[in-house]
Amino acid sequence: MKEKVILAYSGGLDTTAIIPWLKEHFDYEVTCCCIDCGQGEELDGLEDRAKLSGASKLYIENIVDEFAEEYIMPCVKAGAVYENKYLLGTSMARPPIAKKLVEIARKEGASAICHGATGKGNDQIRFELGIKALAPDLKILAPWRMTDIWTMQSREDEIEYCEKHGIHLPFDTKHSYSRDRNLWHISHEGLELEDPSCEPSYEDLLVLGVAPWQAPDTPETVTMTFEAGIPKSLNGKEMKVADIIAELNVLGGKHGIGIVDIVENRVVGMKSRGVYETPGGTILMEAHAQLEELVLDRDTYRVKKEMGNQFAQIVYEGKWFTPLREAIQAFVDVTQQYVTGEVTFKLYKGNIIKAGTTSPYSLYSESLASFTTGELYDHHDADGFINLFGLPLKVRAMKMQELEK
């Protein structure tokens, strides 16, 4: 009986070419596994394509709700943003994909898992760290790193290889960005984006929305409610998290929200340039942060910002299944117990504009913040506070004066 390998399959050019390659070089029985994280119409026709390419079976596993509730929301609650711009759309999707690949491998009695990530990217690390953490006994195949037998070095090579094996694909080499899409975002790399001096061709590139200058001339008001850091309703309608994100994607895309052009530092040490569309995610993160401003005390807010940056680094580097991620997430969950309330904002030409925030746990006191004197604040108290708060500065200045004399 042939050994089985589970291929992380997207239906794209790389993973399609890998199917005949695995059979040719290893004589594996190839079972494809496509994890549905919200790719939408990209999943259409995958079963026929996988079978025609030589796969014995295709699993399409829908994990949209799990992805939204167990992976996206921890990142939202943590305020996890990599290098101040990237909302981790691809990064946060890799751990649940790795988890599901391991589950299918166990179910099928497979001895190996194969992925199509390149040897220069982050995804190879994310997939493999996840698999190692959950199934250290399984072999991992990464064709792009096996340069002695994987001789294809370009999309043109892959298309030619597929054609030779009777696989005819709806791809070409001139109009194909390298994309990754899920419920949270879509990323774009390749073509003119490989040169940071080039402006993105937004007319050809954008999928989820429009550029801000193409957005409507009239702002749109949106209201959301949260309970313990979790979104519960959108414009008065209660929905599960995945549906809220999907609806926010439509609203945000319409108004040119969440388009990021970034040169980021990959885990492997190089810089890469990409464009991310995260319309719904950008709105959700901003709305959540807007509510946190009201309810978190200063010290907790400061430490949480630090933990959020650490959380982003952990997720970006593929270290989801680690004690450190669990510990930081536990801290974040404690900070979220009072992040409850209503947030209103306007969407307008790429901007999210505050329009009012309320919470039963708000720490904002109008009598304290007002320029008029309130009951809880005596202006004279500031004298002693400033004297003590500035004492180290004053002592140092006095010592410096003595030295100068």
Coordinates of N, CA and C in Angstrom, one line a residue, residues 43-274:
L43 N -13.1 28.8 -3.8 CA -13.2 27.4 -3.6 C -14.0 26.7 -4.7
D44 N -14.7 27.5 -5.6 CA -15.5 26.9 -6.7 C -14.6 26.0 -7.6
G45 N -15.1 24.8 -7.9 CA -14.4 24.0 -8.8 C -13.2 23.3 -8.4
L46 N -12.9 23.4 -7.1 CA -11.6 22.8 -6.6 C -11.6 21.3 -6.6
E47 N -12.7 20.7 -6.4 CA -12.8 19.2 -6.4 C -12.4 18.6 -7.8
D48 N -13.0 19.2 -8.8 CA -12.6 18.7 -10.1 C -11.2 19.0 -10.5
R49 N -10.7 20.1 -10.1 CA -9.3 20.5 -10.4 C -8.3 19.5 -9.6
A50 N -8.6 19.3 -8.4 CA -7.7 18.4 -7.6 C -7.7 17.0 -8.2
K51 N -8.9 16.4 -8.6 CA -9.0 15.1 -9.1 C -8.3 15.0 -10.5
L52 N -8.5 16.0 -11.3 CA -7.8 16.1 -12.6 C -6.3 16.2 -12.5
S53 N -5.9 16.8 -11.4 CA -4.4 16.9 -11.2 C -3.8 15.7 -10.6
G54 N -4.6 14.7 -10.2 CA -4.1 13.4 -9.8 C -4.3 13.1 -8.3
A55 N -5.0 13.9 -7.6 CA -5.3 13.7 -6.2 C -6.3 12.6 -6.0
S56 N -6.2 11.7 -5.0 CA -7.1 10.7 -4.8 C -8.4 11.1 -4.1
K57 N -8.3 12.2 -3.3 CA -9.4 12.7 -2.5 C -9.1 14.2 -2.2
L58 N -10.2 14.9 -2.0 CA -10.1 16.3 -1.6 C -11.1 16.5 -0.4
Y59 N -10.5 17.0 0.7 CA -11.3 17.5 1.8 C -11.5 19.0 1.7
I60 N -12.7 19.5 1.9 CA -12.9 21.0 2.0 C -13.5 21.2 3.4
E61 N -12.7 21.7 4.3 CA -13.1 21.8 5.7 C -13.4 23.3 6.0
N62 N -14.7 23.5 6.4 CA -15.1 24.9 6.7 C -14.8 25.1 8.2
I63 N -13.9 26.1 8.5 CA -13.6 26.5 9.8 C -13.8 28.0 10.1
V64 N -14.7 28.5 9.3 CA -14.9 30.0 9.3 C -15.2 30.5 10.7
D65 N -16.2 29.8 11.4 CA -16.6 30.3 12.7 C -15.5 30.1 13.7
E66 N -14.8 28.9 13.6 CA -13.7 28.7 14.5 C -12.6 29.7 14.3
F67 N -12.3 30.0 13.1 CA -11.3 31.0 12.7 C -11.6 32.4 13.3
A68 N -12.9 32.8 13.2 CA -13.3 34.1 13.7 C -13.3 34.2 15.2
E69 N -13.8 33.1 15.9 CA -14.0 33.2 17.3 C -12.7 32.8 18.1
E70 N -11.9 31.9 17.6 CA -10.8 31.4 18.4 C -9.4 31.9 17.9
Y71 N -9.4 32.6 16.8 CA -8.1 33.0 16.3 C -8.2 34.5 16.0
I72 N -9.2 35.0 15.3 CA -9.3 36.4 15.0 C -9.5 37.2 16.2
M73 N -10.5 36.8 17.0 CA -10.9 37.6 18.2 C -9.8 37.7 19.2
P74 N -9.0 36.7 19.5 CA -7.9 36.9 20.5 C -7.0 38.0 20.0
C75 N -6.8 38.1 18.6 CA -5.9 39.1 18.1 C -6.5 40.5 18.2
V76 N -7.9 40.6 17.9 CA -8.6 41.8 18.1 C -8.5 42.3 19.5
K77 N -8.8 41.4 20.4 CA -8.9 41.8 21.9 C -7.5 42.2 22.3
A78 N -6.5 41.6 21.8 CA -5.1 42.0 22.2 C -4.6 43.3 21.5
G79 N -5.3 43.7 20.4 CA -4.9 44.9 19.6 C -3.6 44.5 18.9
A80 N -3.5 43.3 18.4 CA -2.3 42.8 17.8 C -2.1 43.3 16.4
V81 N -1.1 44.2 16.2 CA -0.8 44.7 14.9 C 0.7 44.6 14.7
Y82 N 1.1 44.0 13.6 CA 2.6 43.8 13.4 C 3.2 45.0 12.7
E83 N 4.2 45.5 13.2 CA 4.9 46.7 12.7 C 4.0 47.9 12.4
N84 N 3.0 48.1 13.3 CA 2.1 49.2 13.3 C 1.1 49.2 12.1
K85 N 1.2 48.2 11.3 CA 0.3 48.3 10.1 C -0.4 47.0 9.8
Y86 N 0.3 45.9 9.9 CA -0.3 44.6 9.4 C -1.2 44.0 10.4
L87 N -2.4 43.7 10.0 CA -3.4 43.2 10.9 C -3.4 41.6 10.9
L88 N -2.3 41.0 10.5 CA -2.1 39.6 10.7 C -3.0 38.6 10.0
G89 N -3.6 39.1 8.9 CA -4.6 38.3 8.2 C -4.2 36.9 7.8
T90 N -3.0 36.8 7.2 CA -2.4 35.5 6.8 C -1.9 34.8 8.0
S91 N -1.2 35.5 8.9 CA -0.6 34.9 10.1 C -1.5 34.2 11.0
M92 N -2.7 34.8 11.3 CA -3.6 34.2 12.2 C -4.4 33.0 11.6
A93 N -4.4 32.9 10.3 CA -5.1 31.8 9.7 C -4.3 30.5 9.6
R94 N -2.9 30.6 9.7 CA -2.1 29.4 9.6 C -2.2 28.4 10.7
P95 N -2.3 28.9 12.0 CA -2.5 27.9 13.0 C -3.7 27.0 12.9
P96 N -4.9 27.5 12.6 CA -6.0 26.6 12.5 C -5.9 25.7 11.3
I97 N -5.2 26.2 10.2 CA -5.0 25.3 9.0 C -4.1 24.2 9.4
A98 N -3.0 24.5 10.1 CA -2.1 23.4 10.5 C -2.8 22.4 11.4
K99 N -3.6 22.9 12.3 CA -4.4 22.0 13.2 C -5.3 21.1 12.4
K100 N -6.0 21.6 11.4 CA -6.9 20.8 10.6 C -6.1 19.8 9.7
L101 N -5.0 20.2 9.2 CA -4.1 19.3 8.4 C -3.7 18.1 9.2
V102 N -3.4 18.4 10.5 CA -3.0 17.3 11.4 C -4.2 16.3 11.6
E103 N -5.3 16.9 11.9 CA -6.5 16.1 12.1 C -6.8 15.2 10.9
I104 N -6.7 15.7 9.7 CA -7.0 14.9 8.5 C -5.9 13.9 8.3
A105 N -4.6 14.2 8.6 CA -3.5 13.3 8.5 C -3.8 12.1 9.4
R106 N -4.2 12.3 10.6 CA -4.6 11.3 11.6 C -5.7 10.4 11.0
K107 N -6.7 11.1 10.5 CA -7.9 10.4 10.0 C -7.5 9.5 8.8
E108 N -6.7 9.9 7.9 CA -6.3 9.2 6.7 C -5.1 8.2 6.9
G109 N -4.5 8.3 8.1 CA -3.4 7.4 8.4 C -2.2 7.9 7.5
A110 N -2.0 9.1 7.3 CA -0.9 9.7 6.4 C 0.3 9.7 7.3
S111 N 1.5 9.6 6.5 CA 2.8 9.7 7.2 C 3.4 11.1 7.0
A112 N 2.8 11.9 6.2 CA 3.5 13.2 5.9 C 2.4 14.3 5.6
I113 N 2.8 15.5 5.7 CA 2.1 16.7 5.3 C 2.9 17.5 4.4
C114 N 2.4 18.0 3.3 CA 3.1 18.8 2.4 C 2.4 20.2 2.2
H115 N 3.3 21.2 2.1 CA 2.7 22.5 1.8 C 3.5 23.2 0.7
G116 N 2.9 24.2 0.1 CA 3.5 24.9 -1.0 C 4.1 26.2 -0.7
A117 N 4.4 26.5 0.5 CA 5.1 27.7 0.9 C 6.5 27.8 0.4
T118 N 7.0 28.9 0.0 CA 8.3 29.0 -0.5 C 9.3 29.1 0.6
G119 N 10.6 28.9 0.2 CA 11.7 28.9 1.2 C 12.1 30.3 1.6
K120 N 11.4 31.3 1.0 CA 11.8 32.7 1.4 C 10.7 33.4 2.3
G121 N 9.6 32.7 2.4 CA 8.4 33.3 3.1 C 8.2 33.0 4.5
N122 N 7.2 33.6 5.1 CA 6.8 33.3 6.5 C 6.0 32.0 6.7
D123 N 5.2 31.7 5.7 CA 4.2 30.6 5.8 C 4.8 29.3 6.1
Q124 N 6.0 29.0 5.5 CA 6.7 27.8 5.8 C 6.9 27.6 7.3
I125 N 7.3 28.7 8.0 CA 7.5 28.7 9.4 C 6.2 28.4 10.2
R126 N 5.2 29.2 9.8 CA 3.9 29.1 10.5 C 3.3 27.7 10.4
F127 N 3.3 27.1 9.2 CA 2.8 25.8 9.0 C 3.5 24.8 9.8
E128 N 4.9 24.8 9.6 CA 5.7 23.8 10.2 C 5.8 23.9 11.7
L129 N 5.8 25.1 12.3 CA 5.8 25.2 13.8 C 4.5 24.6 14.3
G130 N 3.4 24.9 13.6 CA 2.1 24.4 14.1 C 2.1 22.9 14.0
I131 N 2.5 22.3 12.9 CA 2.5 20.8 12.7 C 3.5 20.2 13.8
K132 N 4.6 20.7 14.0 CA 5.6 20.2 14.9 C 5.0 20.2 16.3
A133 N 4.3 21.3 16.7 CA 3.7 21.4 18.0 C 2.6 20.4 18.2
L134 N 1.9 20.0 17.2 CA 0.7 19.2 17.3 C 1.0 17.7 16.9
A135 N 1.9 17.5 16.0 CA 2.2 16.1 15.6 C 3.7 16.0 15.2
P136 N 4.6 15.9 16.2 CA 6.0 15.9 16.0 C 6.5 14.7 15.2
D137 N 5.6 13.6 15.1 CA 6.0 12.4 14.4 C 5.8 12.5 12.9
L138 N 5.0 13.4 12.4 CA 4.7 13.5 11.0 C 5.9 14.1 10.2
K139 N 6.1 13.6 9.0 CA 7.1 14.2 8.1 C 6.5 15.4 7.5
I140 N 7.3 16.4 7.2 CA 6.9 17.6 6.5 C 7.7 17.8 5.2
L141 N 6.9 17.9 4.2 CA 7.6 18.1 2.8 C 7.3 19.6 2.4
A142 N 8.4 20.2 2.0 CA 8.3 21.6 1.5 C 9.0 21.7 0.2
P143 N 8.3 21.4 -0.9 CA 9.0 21.2 -2.3 C 9.8 22.4 -2.7
W144 N 9.4 23.6 -2.3 CA 10.2 24.8 -2.8 C 11.6 24.8 -2.1
R145 N 11.8 24.1 -1.0 CA 13.1 24.0 -0.4 C 13.9 22.8 -0.9
M146 N 13.3 21.9 -1.7 CA 13.9 20.7 -2.1 C 14.5 20.9 -3.5
T147 N 15.4 21.8 -3.6 CA 15.9 22.3 -5.0 C 16.6 21.2 -5.8
D148 N 16.9 20.1 -5.2 CA 17.6 19.1 -6.0 C 16.6 18.3 -6.9
I149 N 15.3 18.3 -6.5 CA 14.3 17.6 -7.3 C 13.2 18.5 -7.7
W150 N 13.0 19.7 -7.0 CA 12.0 20.7 -7.4 C 12.7 21.7 -8.2
T151 N 12.6 21.6 -9.5 CA 13.4 22.4 -10.4 C 12.7 23.6 -10.9
M152 N 11.4 23.7 -10.6 CA 10.6 24.9 -11.0 C 11.0 26.1 -10.2
Q153 N 11.3 27.2 -10.8 CA 11.7 28.4 -10.1 C 10.8 29.6 -10.4
S154 N 9.8 29.4 -11.1 CA 8.9 30.6 -11.5 C 7.5 30.1 -11.8
R155 N 6.6 31.0 -11.9 CA 5.2 30.6 -12.3 C 5.2 30.1 -13.7
E156 N 6.1 30.6 -14.6 CA 6.1 30.1 -15.9 C 6.5 28.6 -15.9
D157 N 7.5 28.3 -15.1 CA 7.9 26.9 -15.0 C 6.8 26.0 -14.5
E158 N 6.1 26.4 -13.5 CA 5.0 25.7 -13.0 C 3.8 25.4 -14.0
I159 N 3.5 26.5 -14.7 CA 2.5 26.4 -15.8 C 2.9 25.4 -16.8
E160 N 4.2 25.5 -17.2 CA 4.7 24.5 -18.3 C 4.7 23.1 -17.7
Y161 N 5.0 22.9 -16.5 CA 5.0 21.6 -15.9 C 3.6 21.0 -15.9
C162 N 2.6 21.8 -15.5 CA 1.3 21.3 -15.4 C 0.8 21.0 -16.8
E163 N 1.1 21.8 -17.8 CA 0.7 21.5 -19.2 C 1.2 20.2 -19.7
K164 N 2.5 19.9 -19.3 CA 3.1 18.6 -19.7 C 2.4 17.4 -19.1
H165 N 1.8 17.7 -17.9 CA 1.1 16.6 -17.3 C -0.5 16.6 -17.5
G166 N -0.8 17.4 -18.6 CA -2.2 17.4 -19.0 C -3.1 18.2 -18.1
I167 N -2.5 19.1 -17.3 CA -3.3 19.9 -16.4 C -3.4 21.3 -17.0
H168 N -4.6 21.8 -17.4 CA -4.7 23.1 -18.0 C -5.4 24.0 -17.0
L169 N -4.7 25.1 -16.7 CA -5.1 26.0 -15.6 C -5.5 27.4 -16.1
P170 N -6.5 28.0 -15.4 CA -6.9 29.4 -15.7 C -6.0 30.5 -15.2
F171 N -4.7 30.3 -15.4 CA -3.7 31.2 -14.9 C -2.8 31.7 -16.1
D172 N -2.3 32.9 -15.9 CA -1.2 33.3 -16.8 C -0.2 34.0 -16.0
T173 N 0.9 34.4 -16.6 CA 2.1 34.9 -15.9 C 2.1 36.4 -15.8
K174 N 1.2 37.1 -16.5 CA 1.3 38.5 -16.6 C 0.3 39.2 -15.7
H175 N -0.8 38.5 -15.4 CA -1.8 39.2 -14.6 C -2.2 38.4 -13.3
S176 N -1.2 37.8 -12.8 CA -1.4 37.0 -11.6 C -0.6 37.5 -10.4
Y177 N -1.3 38.2 -9.5 CA -0.6 38.5 -8.2 C -0.6 37.3 -7.4
S178 N 0.3 37.2 -6.5 CA 0.3 36.1 -5.5 C -0.7 36.6 -4.4
R179 N -1.8 35.9 -4.2 CA -2.8 36.4 -3.2 C -3.1 35.3 -2.2
D180 N -3.5 35.8 -1.0 CA -4.0 34.9 0.0 C -5.3 35.6 0.6
R181 N -6.4 34.9 0.6 CA -7.6 35.5 1.0 C -8.3 34.6 2.1
N182 N -8.9 35.3 3.0 CA -9.7 34.6 4.0 C -10.8 35.6 4.5
L183 N -11.5 35.2 5.5 CA -12.6 36.1 6.0 C -12.1 37.5 6.5
W184 N -10.8 37.5 7.0 CA -10.3 38.7 7.5 C -9.7 39.7 6.5
H185 N -9.1 39.1 5.4 CA -8.4 40.0 4.5 C -8.1 39.3 3.2
I186 N -7.4 40.1 2.3 CA -6.7 39.5 1.2 C -5.4 40.2 1.0
S187 N -4.4 39.4 0.8 CA -3.0 40.0 0.6 C -2.7 39.9 -0.9
H188 N -1.8 40.9 -1.3 CA -1.4 40.9 -2.7 C 0.1 41.1 -2.8
E189 N 0.8 40.2 -3.5 CA 2.3 40.4 -3.7 C 2.6 40.1 -5.2
G190 N 3.8 40.5 -5.6 CA 4.2 40.2 -7.0 C 3.9 41.3 -7.9
L191 N 4.3 41.1 -9.2 CA 4.2 42.1 -10.3 C 4.8 43.4 -9.9
E192 N 4.1 44.5 -10.1 CA 4.7 45.8 -9.8 C 5.0 46.0 -8.3
L193 N 4.4 45.3 -7.5 CA 4.6 45.4 -6.0 C 6.0 45.0 -5.6
E194 N 6.7 44.3 -6.4 CA 8.1 43.8 -6.1 C 9.1 45.0 -6.1
D195 N 8.6 46.1 -6.7 CA 9.5 47.3 -6.8 C 8.8 48.4 -5.9
P196 N 9.4 48.7 -4.7 CA 8.8 49.6 -3.8 C 8.7 51.0 -4.4
S197 N 9.4 51.3 -5.5 CA 9.2 52.6 -6.1 C 8.0 52.7 -7.0
C198 N 7.3 51.6 -7.2 CA 6.1 51.6 -8.1 C 4.9 51.8 -7.3
E199 N 4.0 52.6 -7.8 CA 2.7 52.7 -7.2 C 1.8 51.5 -7.5
P200 N 1.1 51.0 -6.5 CA 0.2 49.8 -6.8 C -0.8 50.2 -7.9
S201 N -1.1 49.2 -8.7 CA -2.1 49.4 -9.8 C -3.5 49.0 -9.2
Y202 N -4.0 49.9 -8.4 CA -5.2 49.6 -7.6 C -6.4 49.1 -8.5
E203 N -6.5 49.6 -9.7 CA -7.6 49.3 -10.5 C -7.6 47.8 -10.8
D204 N -6.4 47.2 -11.0 CA -6.2 45.8 -11.2 C -6.1 44.9 -10.0
L205 N -5.7 45.6 -8.9 CA -5.3 44.8 -7.7 C -6.4 44.6 -6.7
L206 N -7.2 45.6 -6.4 CA -8.2 45.5 -5.3 C -9.3 44.5 -5.6
V207 N -9.6 43.8 -4.6 CA -10.7 42.7 -4.7 C -11.9 43.0 -3.8
L208 N -11.6 43.4 -2.6 CA -12.6 43.6 -1.6 C -13.3 45.0 -1.6
G209 N -12.7 45.9 -2.3 CA -13.3 47.3 -2.2 C -12.7 48.2 -3.3
V210 N -12.8 49.5 -3.0 CA -12.3 50.5 -3.9 C -11.2 51.4 -3.2
A211 N -10.4 52.1 -4.0 CA -9.5 53.1 -3.4 C -10.3 54.2 -2.8
P212 N -9.8 54.8 -1.8 CA -10.5 55.9 -1.1 C -11.1 57.0 -2.0
W213 N -10.3 57.4 -3.0 CA -10.7 58.4 -3.9 C -11.9 58.0 -4.8
Q214 N -12.2 56.7 -4.9 CA -13.3 56.2 -5.6 C -14.5 55.9 -4.8
A215 N -14.4 56.1 -3.5 CA -15.5 55.8 -2.5 C -16.6 56.9 -2.6
P216 N -17.7 56.6 -2.1 CA -18.9 57.6 -2.1 C -18.5 58.9 -1.5
D217 N -19.2 60.0 -1.9 CA -18.9 61.3 -1.4 C -19.7 61.6 -0.1
T218 N -20.5 60.6 0.3 CA -21.3 60.8 1.5 C -20.9 59.8 2.6
P219 N -20.7 60.3 3.8 CA -20.3 59.3 4.8 C -21.4 58.4 5.2
E220 N -21.1 57.3 5.8 CA -22.1 56.3 6.3 C -21.8 56.0 7.8
T221 N -22.9 56.1 8.5 CA -22.8 55.9 10.0 C -23.0 54.5 10.3
V222 N -22.2 54.0 11.2 CA -22.3 52.6 11.6 C -22.2 52.5 13.2
T223 N -23.0 51.6 13.7 CA -23.1 51.4 15.2 C -22.8 50.0 15.5
M224 N -22.0 49.7 16.5 CA -21.7 48.4 16.9 C -21.8 48.3 18.4
T225 N -22.1 47.1 18.9 CA -22.1 46.8 20.4 C -21.1 45.7 20.7
F226 N -20.5 45.8 21.8 CA -19.6 44.8 22.3 C -20.0 44.3 23.7
E227 N -19.7 43.0 24.0 CA -19.8 42.5 25.3 C -18.5 41.7 25.6
A228 N -17.8 42.2 26.7 CA -16.5 41.6 27.1 C -15.6 41.5 26.0
G229 N -15.5 42.5 25.1 CA -14.6 42.6 24.0 C -15.0 41.9 22.8
I230 N -16.2 41.3 22.8 CA -16.6 40.5 21.6 C -17.7 41.3 20.9
P231 N -17.7 41.5 19.6 CA -18.8 42.2 18.9 C -20.0 41.4 18.9
K232 N -21.2 42.1 19.2 CA -22.4 41.4 19.3 C -23.5 41.8 18.3
S233 N -23.4 43.1 17.9 CA -24.4 43.5 16.9 C -23.8 44.6 16.0
L234 N -24.4 44.7 14.9 CA -24.0 45.7 13.9 C -25.3 46.4 13.4
N235 N -25.3 47.7 13.6 CA -26.5 48.5 13.2 C -27.8 47.9 13.7
G236 N -27.7 47.5 15.0 CA -28.9 47.0 15.6 C -29.3 45.6 15.4
K237 N -28.5 44.9 14.6 CA -28.8 43.5 14.3 C -27.8 42.6 15.0
E238 N -28.2 41.7 15.8 CA -27.3 40.8 16.5 C -26.9 39.7 15.5
M239 N -25.6 39.4 15.5 CA -25.0 38.4 14.5 C -23.8 37.8 15.2
K240 N -23.5 36.6 14.7 CA -22.2 35.9 15.2 C -21.0 36.7 14.6
V241 N -19.9 36.4 15.2 CA -18.7 37.2 14.9 C -18.3 37.1 13.4
A242 N -18.4 35.9 12.8 CA -18.0 35.8 11.4 C -18.9 36.6 10.5
D243 N -20.2 36.7 10.8 CA -21.1 37.4 10.0 C -20.9 38.9 10.1
I244 N -20.6 39.4 11.3 CA -20.3 40.8 11.5 C -19.1 41.2 10.7
I245 N -18.0 40.3 10.7 CA -16.8 40.7 9.9 C -17.1 40.7 8.5
A246 N -17.9 39.7 8.0 CA -18.3 39.7 6.6 C -19.1 40.9 6.2
E247 N -20.0 41.4 7.0 CA -20.8 42.6 6.7 C -19.9 43.8 6.8
L248 N -19.0 43.9 7.7 CA -18.1 45.0 7.8 C -17.1 45.1 6.6
N249 N -16.8 43.9 6.0 CA -16.0 43.9 4.8 C -16.7 44.6 3.7
V250 N -18.0 44.4 3.6 CA -18.8 45.0 2.5 C -18.8 46.5 2.8
L251 N -19.1 46.9 4.0 CA -19.2 48.4 4.3 C -17.8 49.0 4.1
G252 N -16.8 48.4 4.7 CA -15.5 49.0 4.6 C -14.9 49.0 3.2
G253 N -15.2 48.0 2.4 CA -14.8 48.0 1.0 C -15.4 49.1 0.2
K254 N -16.7 49.3 0.4 CA -17.4 50.3 -0.2 C -16.8 51.7 0.0
H255 N -16.2 51.9 1.2 CA -15.7 53.3 1.5 C -14.2 53.3 1.5
G256 N -13.5 52.3 0.9 CA -12.1 52.4 0.8 C -11.3 52.3 2.1
I257 N -11.9 51.5 3.0 CA -11.2 51.4 4.3 C -10.3 50.2 4.3
G258 N -9.1 50.4 5.0 CA -8.3 49.2 5.3 C -7.3 48.8 4.2
I259 N -6.9 49.7 3.4 CA -5.9 49.4 2.3 C -4.5 49.8 2.9
V260 N -3.6 48.8 3.0 CA -2.3 49.1 3.6 C -1.2 48.6 2.6
D261 N -0.3 49.5 2.2 CA 0.8 49.2 1.4 C 2.0 49.2 2.3
I262 N 2.7 48.1 2.5 CA 3.7 48.0 3.5 C 4.9 47.2 3.0
V263 N 6.1 47.7 3.5 CA 7.3 46.9 3.4 C 7.6 46.4 4.8
E264 N 7.4 45.1 4.9 CA 7.5 44.5 6.3 C 8.8 43.6 6.4
N265 N 9.1 43.4 7.6 CA 10.3 42.5 7.9 C 9.8 41.1 8.1
R266 N 10.2 40.2 7.2 CA 9.8 38.8 7.3 C 10.6 38.1 8.4
V267 N 10.1 37.0 8.9 CA 10.8 36.3 9.9 C 12.2 35.8 9.5
V268 N 12.3 35.4 8.2 CA 13.6 34.9 7.7 C 14.6 36.0 7.4
G269 N 14.3 37.2 7.7 CA 15.3 38.3 7.7 C 15.3 39.3 6.5
M270 N 14.4 39.0 5.5 CA 14.4 40.0 4.4 C 13.1 40.9 4.5
K271 N 13.2 41.9 3.8 CA 12.0 42.8 3.7 C 11.2 42.4 2.4
S272 N 9.9 42.5 2.6 CA 9.0 42.2 1.4 C 7.9 43.3 1.4
R273 N 7.5 43.5 0.2 CA 6.5 44.6 0.0 C 5.1 43.9 -0.5
G274 N 4.1 44.3 0.2 CA 2.8 43.8 -0.2 C 1.7 44.8 0.1

